Every structure is written in structure tokens, then in C-alpha cells.
């Protein structure tokens, strides 16, 4: 293949410049700034800062609340990812049986994806309203008084539920199109080779969905870690109190509510490292383990 | 190994298309039957009903002594080779071949033995640990065959298994499949739209057209005694010449020439003559005006006209030919007669 090249060096640089500057201004500069601030103790009233080395980081490690939130974030992420993926897969498998070929359903379902996280959170608020929320009522009928924003477990439950609800449609769409791209004859060959429907699913369908599944796994982990901010914010109504929250929300609370910029920056850096690790893991594992046709 | 019988099997798709009209036939134990017909005539539909991949709208299907209308595909004791092979892309060749056995609770050592046997038979030994994407079309085809034969089924079903291969490989695989079937003695139904495949492989041919069975017979019967003008023109390349003729007084007249005898028929008929049954003959009663000569090496095809009809004749490479008028005669007893409207053999 012949490679086309630029004859001058400044033109490609010029063409790349807008993208590079966006990345630099909105990603690298803030990241560098966060890294820098994480080594300083900021005066709460904005009068200068003192270099404290790794104190902010060691404070984080010693802080039981931070550890508790980190632990909650892990559980929250695992639950949201696992539930939204498995629920979506279940729905997609069922839908695939019924609507093979019908594209309009897919488009209709895609609309749920367009709901913004804070709006999803707001819908959650309505559903779990103390006096007339339908879900509060439903849970009440099982003999439990649901106290959103007051009871830690109840709030956590609502957070997981709303986050999952918001994410299921996306996963569903991807799984469904993944299912529909499996050649019909391969399914039919399996039908002849294996009498058990669940056997066929785990031996043939599931492995062929693995590339889709792995892609979604990464998307969902990222979603649960970061994009649920809006859901968390709406559900705890800006009053963290002793409510559950995720690490990202904690960064916001400490930095903007508590004015602890140094500590908040250290937390951001920890999160950045986490994302980096996740990305490396993705590239390592995806390329090796997952079968692509 | 088993007999297969279809009794008034019919298929209407949910959209109302009647893809197969009520059809019946019986296949003997160990027989190789080829279903042939033009695109869209319902061959695949019929085969897929036998496989259990499509519901049977009406009629009964028996494999062996069992009625299997409501049996699911895995319990029909069949194996199928698909047109695009339908190998499992994420499994190695070995696993592809073993998959059907594994699900039938076959002991591991027996699976290993059978896979080894099949792979030796099909020359797949060096590919056993590859994925299907790392194989050529012909090799994939053989894996699909391997997957079918290890199961040791009562019935093989083939849906145009060779149509994705190039001509040379197709000829070779055709012979291999036929030899394999002979050796294993498994009853087989083979779908194709290629009449050469049908003629060369079949013990019996079933010719289908528009969801209907036109003729069931040995390759010789189908070729020499076609049941209808459809079969006459579908089987054979070039097809049978069909001419409009008159039957009167016990013989068939083309124009003023008596071509062949007939009994019990009067009036207009369709006269069918195979291209190789038209013989150059200086004293022949018919004169053909040849305008195109097709040189095919071993033989030649002469295309020409007689009256208002077009005609093709087949001559050996040693026969001198030239364009222009040629006198011919028809090989005695070789002509077929069809009803001029229904096209049925008379
Ligand atoms: N799932 C379906 N729903 C409705 N009609 C169908 C379906 N599958 C096939 N048909 C119709 O049934 C008829 C027979 O189709 P079939 O696939 O059996 O043809 P075929 O003889 O195998 O043709 P080909 O040689 O092209 O494979 C066709 O007219 C086709 O349009
Ligand atoms: Mg077909």
C-alpha cells in the first residue's frame, strides 16, 4: 500500500493543533494542576499554600471515611456493572427471540439512553418520594419503611437501582445487535449439535458475544465510577451527611464544599491512576483473551 | 442409517408464501438423494424441515421408524452441512468436530478416537488446533464434513455445500463426498441447484420447481425420460431442444417431416430432442441452418435454426463442421413428447 505523506511539516501540525490544544487545555493542564495541588496544603480562605509533600496522600490512607467510601465505590461499581450487564443481556436474549429483524424497537429503546444522569436521579427522587413515591409504597407493602437520604442502605439501594436503570438500555442495544450479528447458520448448527438451550447459550452464543461484553464491561465500569455523579448528587440532594457516595462525588464534596483543594486533588490523582490501570488492563486482556471474528 | 419418508409435507411461511406444496417421497436406507431445482423453488425449505430447523406446516415426516415432526433437531439423529459451513468461529477445528459428541455424553477417549479417525479420513490432522478463520474454504468445508461424520448419524443433510468453492475444488470435493457417503453407507439428502452435481452424485434425483416435485428418478431416467418440459430444459447443459410439432396417424410430424412414431396422441405436441440425439446425416430429413459453432475441445456445439425454432446440436470433435445448412436425422427412439400446454410427458 502506498502511503500518502505531507510535503511540509507545519501543515500536519496545524491540522492537529485544535485537537491537541483541546486535550492540553481541558485534560493535561487540569491533570497537571491537580497533581501539583496534591502536594500542597491550601489555605481554606485562598491565602497561599504550603508544600506538604505526600501528606495529603498519607492522610487519605489513614482516613477511615475515605476508606469506607472507597469500599462503597467498589461495591457500587461491581453491583451496577454486574446488574446492568446481566439484566441487559437477559432482556436482549429474550428480545432477540421475538424481534429478529425489527429495527424500530431498537431505535425506540435507544431513546432511554438519552436521559441525562441528573434527570434519571430526579426520576429516582420521584419514585422514592417519602410520602407518595410508588416504589416507597411498594417497599412499604413488604413491611420496610424506605427512607431515601436518611437510611444509608436505602439510599445506596436507590443509587444502584437508578444507575442500573439508566445503563440497561445502552447495554441492551449493544447486546442485541451483537446477538443479531451471530450468523443464523451457526445457531442452527448448534441447534443440531446440542439439545440443551442453556448449553448452546454458554458454549456458542456467549463466547461470540464476548467482544461486545468486554467492551461494555469497560464502558460500564467507567460509567459506574464517574458518570453516576449526577445520579448520586440528585439522590443525596447535595446533603452528603452520612449518606453513601462514590469517590468522584467525594472529590467534589471535599474540594468544593470542604475547600480542601489539596486533599481533593490527591483523591483525583488516585482516580487518574485507577483509570490508567483500567485502560492498561483493557488493552492487555482484550487483545489476548477475547475472540474476534 | 435409516429410511426417510415424507408424507404430504407442506410448508407455508408466516408471510403466507407456500414454499413447498404437499410432497411425498421415500428414501431407502443408504441412498444418496439429490434435491435439485432453480433458485427459490423450495429445496432448502424442504431440507430444513427434515432437519427440524423449520416447522412442518402439514404432513408427516419419518426418519427410521420414528415420526419426528415435533422432535427437535438435536434428537433427530441427523447431521447437516451448511452452505457457508457454519463452523463455530471461537472453537478450534478439534472442538468444532467434537462439539456434537460432547453434548451427547460421549466418553472423552471415544471422542478423541472418533475425532482422530475423522481428521485422518479428511486430511485435517495438521489443522486440528487452528481456528476456522485460519483455514481456506476447502479446508473449512472438510471440517464441516468432519463435524457431520463423527456423529455417525442416521441421515446426512447437505445444503449446497460446494457452492462457495472454485470449480476445480468443487469437482474434487464432489467425488470425495460421494466416495465418503458410499463408504459410510449413510442415507443422504443433498440440495444443489447445479445439475452436474445432481447427475454425478445422485442415486436418485428429485427435481423441484416452484415448491412442487416435478420428477423423482435415477439420473438416467431424469435425463432420458424427463417428466415435463421443465425437467427437460433444467437438466442437461445445453438443455433439451423443444420444438412444436403435430401428431397424426401414429407419427409425429415436424413441418412435413416425420420425426418419430407415437401412439394414441393426436394434434399439437411439444417434441423434445437432446442435442446429442441430433445426428449429422447427409440423407437426413431435416435441414438446420447453423449460425454459431461453439468449440469445447472434446466436442462442439452447433447452434442454428430450423423453421422458426432455435436448435442446438452436439457433435464429436472429429465431425467436420461449418456454418450454413446441415442435414440431420434424429436418433431413433430418442425423442420425448410433451403435452403442448401442460408440458407433461406423453
Ligand atoms: N423465512 C422465510 N419467510 C418467508 N418466505 C421464505 C422464507 N424462507 C424462504 N422463503 C421463500 O420460500 C421460497 C423457497 O425458498 P428456499 O430457500 O427453500 O429456496 P431454495 O430452493 O433453497 O433456493 P436457493 O437455490 O436460492 O437456495 C422462496 O420463494 C423464498 O422467498
Ligand atoms: Mg437454498
Short mmCIF file of N, CA and C in Angstrom, two decimals, chain B residues 32-136:
data_model
loop_
_atom_site.label_atom_id
_atom_site.label_comp_id
_atom_site.label_asym_id
_atom_site.label_seq_id
_atom_site.Cartn_x
_atom_site.Cartn_y
_atom_site.Cartn_z
N UNK B 32 -28.43 -42.11 -1.73
CA UNK B 32 -27.98 -40.72 -1.87
C UNK B 32 -28.96 -40.01 -2.79
N UNK B 33 -29.76 -39.12 -2.21
CA UNK B 33 -30.80 -38.45 -2.99
C UNK B 33 -30.41 -36.99 -3.16
N UNK B 34 -30.49 -36.49 -4.38
CA UNK B 34 -30.18 -35.10 -4.63
C UNK B 34 -31.46 -34.34 -4.96
N UNK B 35 -31.65 -33.24 -4.23
CA UNK B 35 -32.78 -32.35 -4.49
C UNK B 35 -32.26 -31.23 -5.37
N UNK B 36 -32.82 -31.11 -6.55
CA UNK B 36 -32.29 -30.08 -7.45
C UNK B 36 -33.43 -29.24 -8.00
N UNK B 37 -33.13 -28.00 -8.33
CA UNK B 37 -34.16 -27.11 -8.86
C UNK B 37 -33.62 -25.70 -8.90
N UNK B 38 -34.32 -24.82 -9.58
CA UNK B 38 -33.82 -23.45 -9.69
C UNK B 38 -33.92 -22.71 -8.36
N UNK B 39 -33.27 -21.56 -8.28
CA UNK B 39 -33.27 -20.77 -7.05
C UNK B 39 -34.70 -20.43 -6.63
N UNK B 40 -34.97 -20.59 -5.34
CA UNK B 40 -36.27 -20.22 -4.81
C UNK B 40 -37.35 -21.26 -4.98
N UNK B 41 -36.98 -22.48 -5.40
CA UNK B 41 -38.01 -23.49 -5.65
C UNK B 41 -38.42 -24.24 -4.39
N UNK B 42 -37.73 -23.98 -3.27
CA UNK B 42 -38.14 -24.61 -2.01
C UNK B 42 -37.26 -25.77 -1.57
N UNK B 43 -36.11 -25.96 -2.20
CA UNK B 43 -35.21 -27.06 -1.82
C UNK B 43 -34.73 -26.91 -0.39
N UNK B 44 -34.22 -25.73 -0.08
CA UNK B 44 -33.69 -25.54 1.28
C UNK B 44 -34.80 -25.68 2.30
N UNK B 45 -35.97 -25.14 1.96
CA UNK B 45 -37.09 -25.24 2.89
C UNK B 45 -37.40 -26.69 3.21
N UNK B 46 -37.44 -27.52 2.18
CA UNK B 46 -37.73 -28.93 2.38
C UNK B 46 -36.65 -29.59 3.25
N UNK B 47 -35.40 -29.28 2.94
CA UNK B 47 -34.30 -29.87 3.70
C UNK B 47 -34.34 -29.41 5.16
N UNK B 48 -34.63 -28.13 5.35
CA UNK B 48 -34.65 -27.58 6.70
C UNK B 48 -35.83 -28.12 7.51
N UNK B 49 -36.90 -28.50 6.83
CA UNK B 49 -37.99 -29.15 7.55
C UNK B 49 -37.56 -30.54 8.01
N UNK B 50 -36.78 -31.22 7.16
CA UNK B 50 -36.30 -32.54 7.55
C UNK B 50 -35.32 -32.42 8.72
N UNK B 51 -34.53 -31.34 8.71
CA UNK B 51 -33.56 -31.12 9.78
C UNK B 51 -34.23 -30.69 11.08
N UNK B 52 -35.44 -30.13 10.97
CA UNK B 52 -36.11 -29.62 12.17
C UNK B 52 -35.83 -28.15 12.41
N UNK B 53 -35.22 -27.48 11.43
CA UNK B 53 -34.93 -26.05 11.59
C UNK B 53 -36.12 -25.19 11.18
N UNK B 54 -37.07 -25.79 10.44
CA UNK B 54 -38.32 -25.11 10.12
C UNK B 54 -39.46 -26.03 10.55
N UNK B 55 -40.55 -25.42 11.01
CA UNK B 55 -41.72 -26.23 11.36
C UNK B 55 -42.35 -26.80 10.11
N UNK B 56 -42.92 -27.98 10.25
CA UNK B 56 -43.65 -28.59 9.15
C UNK B 56 -45.10 -28.14 9.27
N UNK B 57 -45.62 -27.51 8.22
CA UNK B 57 -46.99 -26.98 8.30
C UNK B 57 -48.01 -28.13 8.31
N UNK B 58 -47.85 -29.06 7.37
CA UNK B 58 -48.75 -30.21 7.29
C UNK B 58 -47.95 -31.43 6.87
N UNK B 59 -48.52 -32.60 7.09
CA UNK B 59 -47.88 -33.83 6.64
C UNK B 59 -47.07 -34.48 7.74
N UNK B 60 -46.55 -35.69 7.44
CA UNK B 60 -45.74 -36.37 8.46
C UNK B 60 -44.38 -36.73 7.89
N UNK B 61 -43.40 -36.63 8.75
CA UNK B 61 -42.02 -36.94 8.39
C UNK B 61 -41.54 -38.07 9.29
N UNK B 62 -40.99 -39.10 8.65
CA UNK B 62 -40.45 -40.21 9.44
C UNK B 62 -38.99 -40.39 9.10
N UNK B 63 -38.16 -40.50 10.14
CA UNK B 63 -36.76 -40.88 9.95
C UNK B 63 -36.61 -42.21 10.66
N UNK B 64 -36.24 -43.25 9.94
CA UNK B 64 -36.29 -44.60 10.50
C UNK B 64 -37.76 -44.95 10.71
N UNK B 65 -38.07 -45.50 11.86
CA UNK B 65 -39.46 -45.85 12.13
C UNK B 65 -40.17 -44.76 12.90
N UNK B 66 -39.43 -43.71 13.24
CA UNK B 66 -39.96 -42.69 14.14
C UNK B 66 -40.61 -41.55 13.38
N UNK B 67 -41.76 -41.09 13.85
CA UNK B 67 -42.28 -39.84 13.32
C UNK B 67 -41.58 -38.71 14.09
N UNK B 68 -40.98 -37.78 13.35
CA UNK B 68 -40.15 -36.78 14.03
C UNK B 68 -40.67 -35.35 13.86
N UNK B 69 -41.90 -35.20 13.40
CA UNK B 69 -42.45 -33.85 13.20
C UNK B 69 -42.16 -32.89 14.34
N UNK B 70 -42.32 -33.38 15.58
CA UNK B 70 -42.17 -32.49 16.72
C UNK B 70 -40.91 -32.76 17.53
N UNK B 71 -39.98 -33.50 16.94
CA UNK B 71 -38.72 -33.76 17.62
C UNK B 71 -37.77 -32.61 17.32
N UNK B 72 -37.00 -32.16 18.33
CA UNK B 72 -36.11 -31.05 17.99
C UNK B 72 -34.85 -31.56 17.27
N UNK B 73 -34.18 -30.64 16.55
CA UNK B 73 -33.11 -31.06 15.63
C UNK B 73 -32.07 -31.98 16.27
N UNK B 74 -31.71 -31.68 17.52
CA UNK B 74 -30.64 -32.46 18.15
C UNK B 74 -31.06 -33.90 18.40
N UNK B 75 -32.35 -34.16 18.45
CA UNK B 75 -32.80 -35.52 18.73
C UNK B 75 -33.26 -36.27 17.49
N UNK B 76 -33.02 -35.72 16.31
CA UNK B 76 -33.46 -36.40 15.09
C UNK B 76 -32.41 -37.36 14.55
N UNK B 77 -31.25 -37.37 15.16
CA UNK B 77 -30.16 -38.23 14.71
C UNK B 77 -29.74 -37.89 13.27
N UNK B 78 -29.58 -36.61 13.02
CA UNK B 78 -29.16 -36.13 11.70
C UNK B 78 -27.88 -35.30 11.87
N UNK B 79 -27.18 -35.08 10.77
CA UNK B 79 -26.09 -34.13 10.77
C UNK B 79 -26.23 -33.31 9.50
N UNK B 80 -25.90 -32.03 9.59
CA UNK B 80 -26.13 -31.17 8.43
C UNK B 80 -24.86 -30.41 8.08
N UNK B 81 -24.62 -30.28 6.78
CA UNK B 81 -23.50 -29.46 6.30
C UNK B 81 -24.11 -28.25 5.61
N UNK B 82 -23.73 -27.07 6.10
CA UNK B 82 -24.34 -25.84 5.60
C UNK B 82 -23.53 -25.25 4.45
N UNK B 83 -24.22 -24.42 3.68
CA UNK B 83 -23.57 -23.77 2.53
C UNK B 83 -22.35 -22.94 2.95
N UNK B 84 -22.51 -22.16 4.04
CA UNK B 84 -21.35 -21.35 4.49
C UNK B 84 -20.61 -22.05 5.61
N UNK B 85 -20.80 -23.35 5.75
CA UNK B 85 -20.12 -24.24 6.69
C UNK B 85 -20.59 -24.10 8.13
N UNK B 86 -20.93 -22.84 8.56
CA UNK B 86 -21.45 -22.63 9.91
C UNK B 86 -20.57 -23.25 10.98
N UNK B 87 -19.26 -23.08 10.86
CA UNK B 87 -18.36 -23.56 11.91
C UNK B 87 -18.44 -22.58 13.08
N UNK B 88 -18.12 -23.07 14.28
CA UNK B 88 -18.10 -22.17 15.45
C UNK B 88 -16.80 -21.40 15.41
N UNK B 89 -16.85 -20.09 15.21
CA UNK B 89 -15.62 -19.34 14.95
C UNK B 89 -14.67 -19.29 16.13
N UNK B 90 -15.19 -19.48 17.35
CA UNK B 90 -14.33 -19.34 18.52
C UNK B 90 -13.73 -20.68 18.96
N UNK B 91 -14.09 -21.76 18.24
CA UNK B 91 -13.57 -23.06 18.65
C UNK B 91 -12.53 -23.53 17.63
N UNK B 92 -11.57 -24.30 18.12
CA UNK B 92 -10.59 -24.89 17.20
C UNK B 92 -11.29 -25.96 16.36
N UNK B 93 -10.61 -26.39 15.31
CA UNK B 93 -11.15 -27.43 14.45
C UNK B 93 -11.52 -28.66 15.28
N UNK B 94 -10.62 -29.02 16.19
CA UNK B 94 -10.86 -30.19 17.03
C UNK B 94 -12.16 -30.03 17.82
N UNK B 95 -12.32 -28.85 18.42
CA UNK B 95 -13.51 -28.62 19.24
C UNK B 95 -14.76 -28.56 18.39
N UNK B 96 -14.62 -27.96 17.20
CA UNK B 96 -15.76 -27.92 16.29
C UNK B 96 -16.27 -29.32 15.99
N UNK B 97 -15.32 -30.21 15.70
CA UNK B 97 -15.70 -31.56 15.33
C UNK B 97 -16.26 -32.31 16.54
N UNK B 98 -15.67 -32.05 17.71
CA UNK B 98 -16.07 -32.81 18.89
C UNK B 98 -17.35 -32.31 19.55
N UNK B 99 -17.76 -31.08 19.21
CA UNK B 99 -18.83 -30.44 19.98
C UNK B 99 -20.12 -31.28 20.05
N UNK B 100 -20.54 -31.81 18.92
CA UNK B 100 -21.77 -32.60 18.90
C UNK B 100 -21.67 -33.87 19.73
N UNK B 101 -20.47 -34.44 19.79
CA UNK B 101 -20.29 -35.67 20.58
C UNK B 101 -20.28 -35.36 22.06
N UNK B 102 -19.64 -34.26 22.39
CA UNK B 102 -19.51 -33.85 23.78
C UNK B 102 -20.90 -33.70 24.42
N UNK B 103 -21.81 -33.11 23.64
CA UNK B 103 -23.14 -32.88 24.18
C UNK B 103 -23.99 -34.12 24.22
N UNK B 104 -23.45 -35.21 23.68
CA UNK B 104 -24.20 -36.46 23.74
C UNK B 104 -23.56 -37.41 24.73
N UNK B 105 -22.85 -36.82 25.68
CA UNK B 105 -22.28 -37.58 26.79
C UNK B 105 -21.38 -38.73 26.31
N UNK B 106 -20.68 -38.48 25.21
CA UNK B 106 -19.73 -39.49 24.73
C UNK B 106 -18.50 -39.44 25.63
N UNK B 107 -17.96 -40.61 26.05
CA UNK B 107 -16.75 -40.60 26.88
C UNK B 107 -15.58 -39.92 26.16
N UNK B 108 -14.73 -39.25 26.92
CA UNK B 108 -13.66 -38.43 26.34
C UNK B 108 -12.74 -39.23 25.43
N UNK B 109 -12.40 -40.47 25.83
CA UNK B 109 -11.47 -41.23 24.99
C UNK B 109 -12.12 -41.63 23.67
N UNK B 110 -13.42 -41.85 23.70
CA UNK B 110 -14.12 -42.18 22.46
C UNK B 110 -14.19 -40.96 21.53
N UNK B 111 -14.44 -39.79 22.13
CA UNK B 111 -14.43 -38.55 21.33
C UNK B 111 -13.08 -38.40 20.65
N UNK B 112 -12.02 -38.55 21.43
CA UNK B 112 -10.67 -38.37 20.88
C UNK B 112 -10.44 -39.35 19.73
N UNK B 113 -10.89 -40.58 19.91
CA UNK B 113 -10.68 -41.59 18.88
C UNK B 113 -11.45 -41.23 17.60
N UNK B 114 -12.72 -40.82 17.79
CA UNK B 114 -13.54 -40.51 16.62
C UNK B 114 -13.04 -39.27 15.88
N UNK B 115 -12.60 -38.26 16.66
CA UNK B 115 -12.07 -37.05 16.02
C UNK B 115 -10.82 -37.41 15.22
N UNK B 116 -9.98 -38.26 15.80
CA UNK B 116 -8.75 -38.66 15.11
C UNK B 116 -9.09 -39.41 13.82
N UNK B 117 -10.07 -40.28 13.90
CA UNK B 117 -10.50 -41.04 12.72
C UNK B 117 -10.99 -40.11 11.61
N UNK B 118 -11.90 -39.21 12.00
CA UNK B 118 -12.48 -38.30 11.01
C UNK B 118 -11.41 -37.41 10.41
N UNK B 119 -10.48 -36.94 11.26
CA UNK B 119 -9.49 -36.00 10.74
C UNK B 119 -8.51 -36.72 9.81
N UNK B 120 -8.25 -37.99 10.10
CA UNK B 120 -7.39 -38.75 9.19
C UNK B 120 -8.09 -38.95 7.85
N UNK B 121 -9.37 -39.26 7.93
CA UNK B 121 -10.15 -39.51 6.72
C UNK B 121 -10.21 -38.26 5.83
N UNK B 122 -10.25 -37.09 6.47
CA UNK B 122 -10.46 -35.85 5.73
C UNK B 122 -9.16 -35.04 5.58
N UNK B 123 -8.03 -35.64 5.97
CA UNK B 123 -6.75 -34.94 5.90
C UNK B 123 -6.74 -33.63 6.67
N UNK B 124 -7.25 -33.69 7.89
CA UNK B 124 -7.31 -32.45 8.68
C UNK B 124 -6.30 -32.45 9.83
N UNK B 125 -5.46 -33.50 9.89
CA UNK B 125 -4.60 -33.65 11.06
C UNK B 125 -3.81 -32.40 11.43
N UNK B 126 -3.24 -31.74 10.43
CA UNK B 126 -2.36 -30.62 10.78
C UNK B 126 -3.14 -29.34 11.12
N UNK B 127 -4.47 -29.38 10.95
CA UNK B 127 -5.24 -28.16 11.21
C UNK B 127 -6.04 -28.24 12.50
N UNK B 128 -5.92 -29.36 13.23
CA UNK B 128 -6.82 -29.59 14.36
C UNK B 128 -6.80 -28.48 15.40
N UNK B 129 -5.67 -27.80 15.54
CA UNK B 129 -5.61 -26.79 16.58
C UNK B 129 -5.78 -25.37 16.05
N UNK B 130 -6.21 -25.27 14.79
CA UNK B 130 -6.45 -23.93 14.24
C UNK B 130 -7.90 -23.53 14.44
N UNK B 131 -8.13 -22.21 14.36
CA UNK B 131 -9.50 -21.70 14.35
C UNK B 131 -9.98 -21.68 12.90
N UNK B 132 -11.30 -21.75 12.69
CA UNK B 132 -11.82 -21.74 11.31
C UNK B 132 -11.34 -20.55 10.48
N UNK B 133 -11.12 -19.39 11.14
CA UNK B 133 -10.70 -18.22 10.37
C UNK B 133 -9.31 -18.40 9.77
N UNK B 134 -8.58 -19.42 10.26
CA UNK B 134 -7.22 -19.63 9.73
C UNK B 134 -7.19 -20.74 8.67
N UNK B 135 -8.37 -21.08 8.14
CA UNK B 135 -8.43 -22.15 7.14
C UNK B 135 -8.93 -21.62 5.80
N UNK B 136 -8.60 -22.33 4.73
CA UNK B 136 -9.12 -21.98 3.41
C UNK B 136 -10.55 -22.52 3.30
#
